[in-house]
Amino acid sequence: MSKITLIAYTFGILFFLVSCSFASFYGYKVVTHELPKEEMTKEKFQYHLVLVPEELDNEYWRLVERGAKAAAKEYGVLLEYAGPKQANIEDHVKTIEMSAASKVDGIMTQGLSDEQFTPLINRVVAKGIPVITVDTDAANSKRLAYIGTDNYYSGFLAGKALIADTKGKANVAIITGSFYANHMQQRVKGFQDAVKGEKGIHIVTIEESEISRVKAAEKANQILQDYPEVNAFFGTSALDGIEIAHVVEKYKMQNKIYIIGFDTLPETLDYIRKGTIKATVVQEPYQMGYEAVRMMINLIKGIKVPPIVHTNTRIMRITDLPVSNPGRMREVK
Ligand code: BGC
């Protein structure tokens, strides 16, 4: 074999090996949704739990994850955070099924819709794997407990805040994260019930953002074109209010349009400081994550836990923000 052929062979083999390792690494990531990253260290831990959110990189869910990780550290739990990169119900369901198949000790997830999640949760529980719903309840399922906001009440609070802030006169557009998800439906229902008796409040339209920033902005744009009478918005999930504010600022309509959003992500707080968002509904994602793990450990140990634990919810306005910190707000846990 000539020297050149030998070099060509060596390069060929090297190239093949590098391609194989890339292929198996990414193939593994796609299939597992980053599931068993910490597999190697499993023996160190007493319990293996999985938290499955509807969207991995959503800032709101990162706060839930932080709370869960803090509790996991305290209780000797191997905690995996796995799910769709972008909100997608099939991937969400698949991740729960894969977690159950890998016989984890417990699954914490949202009970997004009765149709898809109730039978799934029931199947998992029947296999002997406890399920706790977090943030969104599937109340008709056999989940062992729910921890999260009272979503109906939080929507009701939003409605009452809007009435107070607009002096009972507003043409409202609602942008909701999803038409099918239980918590979104409850938030909208609570809001509708709160404004029901108000003659001066009209809900002009309800649109869906599919938990997507781009869609929320598109919908806000469209609403302003189609319904010039709209002078108030209610965004029912963490990114909706932010994108409504973005669009309203683009048209320089901050002084004409009232916005109430959801959650306390840094961008939302910035918009509150600027006066573009007038109010937001506070949730406690960090606490949801922390308590979910604590409750799960108790359940596994046979200690009773309450079937429903509601975390705090309330309205926050600019007057509730500390004045001593004029820069970027700290992230609210
Ligand atoms: C909801 C989460 C949702 C998030 C989307 C929050 O208000 O509680 O369920 O995933 O918004 O950005």
Tab-separated table of C-alpha atoms and ligand atoms in Angstrom:
chain	number	residue	atom	x	y	z
A	1	MET	CA	0.000	0.000	0.000
A	2	SER	CA	1.390	3.394	-0.991
A	3	LYS	CA	1.877	6.097	1.602
A	4	ILE	CA	-0.881	8.207	0.031
A	5	THR	CA	-3.393	5.329	0.107
A	6	LEU	CA	-2.528	4.708	3.758
A	7	ILE	CA	-3.140	8.371	4.660
A	8	ALA	CA	-6.408	8.353	2.685
A	9	TYR	CA	-7.539	5.211	4.550
A	10	THR	CA	-6.649	6.680	7.937
A	11	PHE	CA	-8.623	9.871	7.183
A	12	GLY	CA	-11.513	7.827	5.882
A	13	ILE	CA	-11.715	5.771	9.086
A	14	LEU	CA	-11.357	8.853	11.276
A	15	PHE	CA	-14.127	10.648	9.386
A	16	PHE	CA	-16.370	7.585	9.708
A	17	LEU	CA	-15.818	7.376	13.476
A	18	VAL	CA	-16.504	11.096	14.021
A	19	SER	CA	-19.720	10.919	11.915
A	20	CYS	CA	-20.882	7.867	13.874
A	21	SER	CA	-20.411	9.539	17.222
A	22	PHE	CA	-22.268	12.698	16.051
A	23	ALA	CA	-25.092	10.604	14.649
A	24	SER	CA	-25.527	8.566	17.787
A	25	PHE	CA	-25.270	11.629	20.059
A	26	TYR	CA	-27.932	13.641	18.208
A	27	GLY	CA	-30.071	10.591	17.471
A	28	TYR	CA	-30.109	9.863	21.177
A	29	LYS	CA	-31.009	13.464	22.022
A	30	VAL	CA	-33.919	13.566	19.571
A	31	VAL	CA	-35.364	10.270	20.700
A	32	THR	CA	-34.986	10.827	24.427
A	33	HIS	CA	-35.786	14.524	24.645
A	34	GLU	CA	-32.646	14.655	26.783
A	35	LEU	CA	-34.136	12.076	29.093
A	36	PRO	CA	-31.526	9.940	30.828
A	37	LYS	CA	-28.645	12.426	30.850
A	38	GLU	CA	-27.869	11.606	34.442
A	39	GLU	CA	-28.255	7.837	34.056
A	40	MET	CA	-24.631	7.192	34.996
A	41	THR	CA	-25.017	8.643	38.459
A	42	LYS	CA	-28.358	7.023	39.301
A	43	GLU	CA	-26.949	4.713	41.982
A	44	LYS	CA	-26.054	7.709	44.161
A	45	PHE	CA	-29.707	8.683	44.527
A	46	GLN	CA	-32.565	7.225	46.512
A	47	TYR	CA	-35.315	8.220	44.089
A	48	HIS	CA	-35.575	8.906	40.411
A	49	LEU	CA	-38.241	11.477	39.471
A	50	VAL	CA	-39.128	13.197	36.218
A	51	LEU	CA	-40.625	16.637	35.714
A	52	VAL	CA	-42.300	16.991	32.315
A	53	PRO	CA	-43.304	20.550	31.342
A	54	GLU	CA	-45.110	21.535	28.168
A	55	GLU	CA	-42.085	23.517	26.989
A	56	LEU	CA	-38.532	22.923	28.197
A	57	ASP	CA	-36.984	26.310	27.560
A	58	ASN	CA	-39.903	28.423	28.651
A	59	GLU	CA	-38.618	30.790	31.350
A	60	TYR	CA	-41.638	30.062	33.504
A	61	TRP	CA	-40.880	26.329	33.448
A	62	ARG	CA	-37.213	26.948	34.160
A	63	LEU	CA	-38.386	28.475	37.457
A	64	VAL	CA	-40.458	25.372	38.228
A	65	GLU	CA	-37.383	23.303	37.397
A	66	ARG	CA	-35.231	25.399	39.744
A	67	GLY	CA	-37.606	24.809	42.624
A	68	ALA	CA	-37.771	21.090	41.861
A	69	LYS	CA	-33.969	20.843	41.625
A	70	ALA	CA	-33.566	22.589	44.972
A	71	ALA	CA	-35.882	20.071	46.652
A	72	ALA	CA	-34.234	17.203	44.758
A	73	LYS	CA	-30.873	18.198	46.185
A	74	GLU	CA	-32.272	18.278	49.691
A	75	TYR	CA	-34.034	14.922	49.418
A	76	GLY	CA	-31.411	12.901	47.517
A	77	VAL	CA	-33.468	12.714	44.344
A	78	LEU	CA	-32.243	12.238	40.804
A	79	LEU	CA	-34.464	14.720	39.013
A	80	GLU	CA	-34.791	14.771	35.278
A	81	TYR	CA	-36.361	17.658	33.429
A	82	ALA	CA	-37.591	16.393	30.089
A	83	GLY	CA	-40.200	17.353	27.521
A	84	PRO	CA	-40.841	19.109	24.226
A	85	LYS	CA	-38.437	21.831	23.197
A	86	GLN	CA	-41.435	23.793	21.968
A	87	ALA	CA	-44.979	23.271	23.191
A	88	ASN	CA	-46.269	20.177	21.413
A	89	ILE	CA	-48.823	17.838	22.879
A	90	GLU	CA	-47.625	14.653	21.113
A	91	ASP	CA	-44.076	15.115	22.381
A	92	HIS	CA	-45.368	15.896	25.840
A	93	VAL	CA	-47.407	12.694	25.928
A	94	LYS	CA	-44.496	10.692	24.462
A	95	THR	CA	-42.135	11.940	27.175
A	96	ILE	CA	-44.547	10.860	29.900
A	97	GLU	CA	-44.901	7.433	28.272
A	98	MET	CA	-41.129	7.042	27.955
A	99	SER	CA	-40.607	8.051	31.581
A	100	ALA	CA	-43.176	5.482	32.697
A	101	ALA	CA	-41.553	2.830	30.517
A	102	SER	CA	-38.188	3.516	32.133
A	103	LYS	CA	-39.837	2.819	35.518
A	104	VAL	CA	-39.066	6.072	37.285
A	105	ASP	CA	-40.292	6.435	40.872
A	106	GLY	CA	-42.651	9.301	40.110
A	107	ILE	CA	-43.770	11.696	37.390
A	108	MET	CA	-44.676	15.353	37.819
A	109	THR	CA	-46.405	16.950	34.882
A	110	GLN	CA	-49.289	19.117	33.734
A	111	GLY	CA	-52.736	17.639	33.260
A	112	LEU	CA	-53.265	19.659	30.136
A	113	SER	CA	-56.459	18.238	28.691
A	114	ASP	CA	-58.928	15.661	29.937
A	115	GLU	CA	-59.029	13.961	26.586
A	116	GLN	CA	-55.313	13.240	26.245
A	117	PHE	CA	-53.991	13.365	29.778
A	118	THR	CA	-56.630	11.675	31.927
A	119	PRO	CA	-56.363	8.207	30.309
A	120	LEU	CA	-52.580	8.544	30.104
A	121	ILE	CA	-52.203	9.505	33.774
A	122	ASN	CA	-54.570	6.683	34.758
A	123	ARG	CA	-52.471	4.159	32.822
A	124	VAL	CA	-49.259	5.353	34.463
A	125	VAL	CA	-50.771	5.267	37.959
A	126	ALA	CA	-52.179	1.776	37.301
A	127	LYS	CA	-48.602	0.660	36.599
A	128	GLY	CA	-47.699	1.729	40.125
A	129	ILE	CA	-45.956	5.007	39.212
A	130	PRO	CA	-47.341	7.951	41.184
A	131	VAL	CA	-48.248	11.093	39.216
A	132	ILE	CA	-48.558	14.600	40.610
A	133	THR	CA	-50.000	17.311	38.391
A	134	VAL	CA	-48.197	20.640	38.542
A	135	ASP	CA	-49.473	24.021	37.300
A	136	THR	CA	-52.415	22.434	35.452
A	137	ASP	CA	-54.686	19.852	37.008
A	138	ALA	CA	-56.383	16.878	35.401
A	139	ALA	CA	-58.882	16.757	38.236
A	140	ASN	CA	-60.808	13.799	36.811
A	141	SER	CA	-57.729	11.605	36.565
A	142	LYS	CA	-56.221	9.294	39.184
A	143	ARG	CA	-53.290	11.652	39.801
A	144	LEU	CA	-52.361	11.516	43.452
A	145	ALA	CA	-52.170	15.261	44.002
A	146	TYR	CA	-52.165	18.667	42.305
A	147	ILE	CA	-49.903	21.573	43.189
A	148	GLY	CA	-50.319	24.911	41.466
A	149	THR	CA	-52.421	28.014	41.071
A	150	ASP	CA	-56.178	27.944	41.455
A	151	ASN	CA	-56.497	28.814	37.798
A	152	TYR	CA	-60.173	29.773	37.860
A	153	TYR	CA	-59.577	32.125	40.777
A	154	SER	CA	-56.520	33.693	39.140
A	155	GLY	CA	-58.576	34.492	36.036
A	156	PHE	CA	-61.299	35.893	38.276
A	157	LEU	CA	-58.740	38.144	39.984
A	158	ALA	CA	-57.585	39.367	36.569
A	159	GLY	CA	-61.152	40.278	35.642
A	160	LYS	CA	-61.688	42.197	38.875
A	161	ALA	CA	-58.376	44.028	38.428
A	162	LEU	CA	-59.345	45.048	34.895
A	163	ILE	CA	-62.704	46.361	36.106
A	164	ALA	CA	-61.007	48.415	38.819
A	165	ASP	CA	-58.260	49.775	36.564
A	166	THR	CA	-60.549	50.683	33.632
A	167	LYS	CA	-63.336	52.006	35.875
A	168	GLY	CA	-65.616	49.376	34.442
A	169	LYS	CA	-65.383	50.491	30.815
A	170	ALA	CA	-63.366	48.439	28.319
A	171	ASN	CA	-63.545	46.506	25.080
A	172	VAL	CA	-61.376	43.525	25.854
A	173	ALA	CA	-59.468	41.086	23.653
A	174	ILE	CA	-58.192	37.928	25.304
A	175	ILE	CA	-55.122	36.102	24.040
A	176	THR	CA	-54.961	32.702	25.665
A	177	GLY	CA	-52.132	30.167	25.573
A	178	SER	CA	-54.387	27.412	24.358
A	179	PHE	CA	-58.075	26.687	23.773
A	180	TYR	CA	-57.819	23.033	24.851
A	181	ALA	CA	-55.688	23.247	28.017
A	182	ASN	CA	-57.551	23.001	31.312
A	183	HIS	CA	-55.742	25.838	33.075
A	184	MET	CA	-56.178	28.252	30.178
A	185	GLN	CA	-59.882	27.460	29.946
A	186	GLN	CA	-60.233	28.015	33.690
A	187	ARG	CA	-58.412	31.361	33.570
A	188	VAL	CA	-60.653	32.567	30.753
A	189	LYS	CA	-63.786	31.301	32.538
A	190	GLY	CA	-62.777	33.020	35.787
A	191	PHE	CA	-62.206	36.256	33.886
A	192	GLN	CA	-65.542	35.997	32.054
A	193	ASP	CA	-67.387	35.361	35.309
A	194	ALA	CA	-65.694	38.305	37.001
A	195	VAL	CA	-66.747	40.795	34.305
A	196	LYS	CA	-70.153	39.210	33.606
A	197	GLY	CA	-72.216	41.710	35.550
A	198	GLU	CA	-70.334	44.750	34.230
A	199	LYS	CA	-72.338	46.570	31.572
A	200	GLY	CA	-69.348	48.588	30.417
A	201	ILE	CA	-67.031	45.593	29.845
A	202	HIS	CA	-67.260	43.720	26.551
A	203	ILE	CA	-65.139	40.753	25.561
A	204	VAL	CA	-64.737	41.369	21.859
A	205	THR	CA	-62.675	38.343	20.859
A	206	ILE	CA	-60.659	35.422	22.267
A	207	GLU	CA	-57.624	34.222	20.315
A	208	GLU	CA	-55.035	31.486	20.878
A	209	SER	CA	-51.240	31.915	20.994
A	210	GLU	CA	-50.331	28.209	21.276
A	211	ILE	CA	-47.753	29.170	23.941
A	212	SER	CA	-45.740	30.818	21.164
A	213	ARG	CA	-44.309	34.319	21.254
A	214	VAL	CA	-44.579	34.691	17.498
A	215	LYS	CA	-48.229	33.639	17.471
A	216	ALA	CA	-49.069	35.902	20.419
A	217	ALA	CA	-47.569	38.882	18.560
A	218	GLU	CA	-49.365	37.915	15.335
A	219	LYS	CA	-52.669	37.672	17.156
A	220	ALA	CA	-52.187	41.016	18.924
A	221	ASN	CA	-51.384	42.650	15.567
A	222	GLN	CA	-54.407	41.087	13.916
A	223	ILE	CA	-56.744	42.089	16.730
A	224	LEU	CA	-55.662	45.719	16.490
A	225	GLN	CA	-56.389	45.668	12.750
A	226	ASP	CA	-59.689	43.786	12.949
A	227	TYR	CA	-61.159	45.345	16.077
A	228	PRO	CA	-60.244	49.023	16.334
A	229	GLU	CA	-62.621	49.330	19.296
A	230	VAL	CA	-60.350	47.110	21.454
A	231	ASN	CA	-58.759	49.148	24.225
A	232	ALA	CA	-57.803	46.396	26.670
A	233	PHE	CA	-56.021	43.050	26.500
A	234	PHE	CA	-55.839	40.089	28.840
A	235	GLY	CA	-52.964	37.663	28.150
A	236	THR	CA	-53.546	34.404	29.978
A	237	SER	CA	-50.109	32.765	29.781
A	238	ALA	CA	-46.587	33.923	30.584
A	239	LEU	CA	-45.546	35.061	27.105
A	240	ASP	CA	-48.851	36.521	25.889
A	241	GLY	CA	-48.729	39.762	27.883
A	242	ILE	CA	-45.111	40.349	26.871
A	243	GLU	CA	-45.898	40.058	23.169
A	244	ILE	CA	-49.073	42.131	23.430
A	245	ALA	CA	-46.968	44.851	25.078
A	246	HIS	CA	-44.388	44.556	22.346
A	247	VAL	CA	-47.004	45.123	19.619
A	248	VAL	CA	-48.766	47.915	21.508
A	249	GLU	CA	-45.439	49.743	21.893
A	250	LYS	CA	-44.700	49.228	18.207
A	251	TYR	CA	-47.881	51.178	17.388
A	252	LYS	CA	-47.188	53.659	20.218
A	253	MET	CA	-50.572	52.877	21.729
A	254	GLN	CA	-49.410	52.469	25.336
A	255	ASN	CA	-51.602	55.325	26.511
A	256	LYS	CA	-54.717	54.060	24.809
A	257	ILE	CA	-54.546	50.373	25.613
A	258	TYR	CA	-54.753	48.659	28.962
A	259	ILE	CA	-52.872	45.353	29.330
A	260	ILE	CA	-53.120	42.749	32.060
A	261	GLY	CA	-50.850	39.736	31.723
A	262	PHE	CA	-49.781	36.641	33.571
A	263	ASP	CA	-46.655	35.832	35.574
A	264	THR	CA	-43.664	37.825	36.703
A	265	LEU	CA	-40.936	37.067	34.189
A	266	PRO	CA	-38.258	39.787	33.989
A	267	GLU	CA	-39.649	41.142	30.687
A	268	THR	CA	-43.136	41.436	32.151
A	269	LEU	CA	-41.775	43.354	35.113
A	270	ASP	CA	-39.851	45.650	32.772
A	271	TYR	CA	-43.071	46.408	30.883
A	272	ILE	CA	-44.843	47.092	34.184
A	273	ARG	CA	-42.095	49.523	35.154
A	274	LYS	CA	-42.490	51.302	31.837
A	275	GLY	CA	-46.257	51.418	32.293
A	276	THR	CA	-47.077	49.395	29.152
A	277	ILE	CA	-48.407	46.440	31.139
A	278	LYS	CA	-50.622	47.758	33.914
A	279	ALA	CA	-51.054	44.586	35.940
A	280	THR	CA	-50.084	40.938	36.015
A	281	VAL	CA	-51.262	37.822	37.805
A	282	VAL	CA	-48.569	36.440	40.088
A	283	GLN	CA	-47.949	32.690	40.215
A	284	GLU	CA	-45.377	30.783	42.271
A	285	PRO	CA	-43.573	28.485	39.807
A	286	TYR	CA	-40.493	27.951	42.004
A	287	GLN	CA	-42.655	26.872	44.907
A	288	MET	CA	-44.694	24.573	42.642
A	289	GLY	CA	-41.533	22.734	41.624
A	290	TYR	CA	-40.153	22.558	45.142
A	291	GLU	CA	-43.375	21.338	46.740
A	292	ALA	CA	-44.103	18.861	43.943
A	293	VAL	CA	-40.874	16.988	44.729
A	294	ARG	CA	-41.492	17.151	48.476
A	295	MET	CA	-45.033	15.847	48.072
A	296	MET	CA	-43.858	13.074	45.756
A	297	ILE	CA	-41.276	11.861	48.284
A	298	ASN	CA	-43.944	11.818	50.981
A	299	LEU	CA	-46.290	9.839	48.738
A	300	ILE	CA	-43.580	7.296	47.948
A	301	LYS	CA	-42.874	6.921	51.667
A	302	GLY	CA	-46.580	6.350	52.320
A	303	ILE	CA	-47.087	9.709	54.047
A	304	LYS	CA	-50.445	11.309	53.210
A	305	VAL	CA	-50.464	14.541	51.230
A	306	PRO	CA	-53.441	16.798	50.531
A	307	PRO	CA	-54.920	16.060	47.087
A	308	ILE	CA	-54.955	19.737	46.108
A	309	VAL	CA	-52.417	22.357	47.156
A	310	HIS	CA	-53.016	25.832	45.769
A	311	THR	CA	-49.997	28.098	45.610
A	312	ASN	CA	-50.468	31.825	46.090
A	313	THR	CA	-51.843	34.008	43.374
A	314	ARG	CA	-52.460	37.742	43.399
A	315	ILE	CA	-52.363	40.847	41.232
A	316	MET	CA	-49.184	42.883	40.882
A	317	ARG	CA	-49.071	46.470	39.608
A	318	ILE	CA	-46.283	49.048	39.378
A	319	THR	CA	-47.068	50.179	42.912
A	320	ASP	CA	-46.159	46.695	44.161
A	321	LEU	CA	-42.652	46.817	42.708
A	322	PRO	CA	-39.799	47.952	44.943
A	323	VAL	CA	-38.764	51.524	44.074
A	324	SER	CA	-35.250	51.051	45.410
A	325	ASN	CA	-34.231	48.964	42.390
A	326	PRO	CA	-34.618	51.123	39.311
A	327	GLY	CA	-32.657	48.754	37.040
A	328	ARG	CA	-33.705	45.375	35.799
A	329	MET	CA	-35.927	43.598	38.312
A	330	ARG	CA	-34.628	40.569	40.063
A	331	GLU	CA	-36.321	37.424	38.897
A	332	VAL	CA	-39.266	36.742	41.139
A	333	LYS	CA	-39.174	33.140	42.332
B	1	BGC	C1	-48.672	28.823	32.602
B	1	BGC	C2	-47.868	27.653	32.053
B	1	BGC	C3	-47.484	27.917	30.625
B	1	BGC	C4	-46.749	29.220	30.520
B	1	BGC	C5	-46.498	29.498	29.046
B	1	BGC	C6	-47.918	30.108	32.419
B	1	BGC	O1	-48.742	31.174	32.794
B	1	BGC	O2	-48.976	28.640	33.962
B	1	BGC	O3	-48.645	26.490	32.093
B	1	BGC	O4	-46.694	26.863	30.121
B	1	BGC	O5	-47.537	30.263	31.062
B	1	BGC	O6	-45.676	30.556	28.782
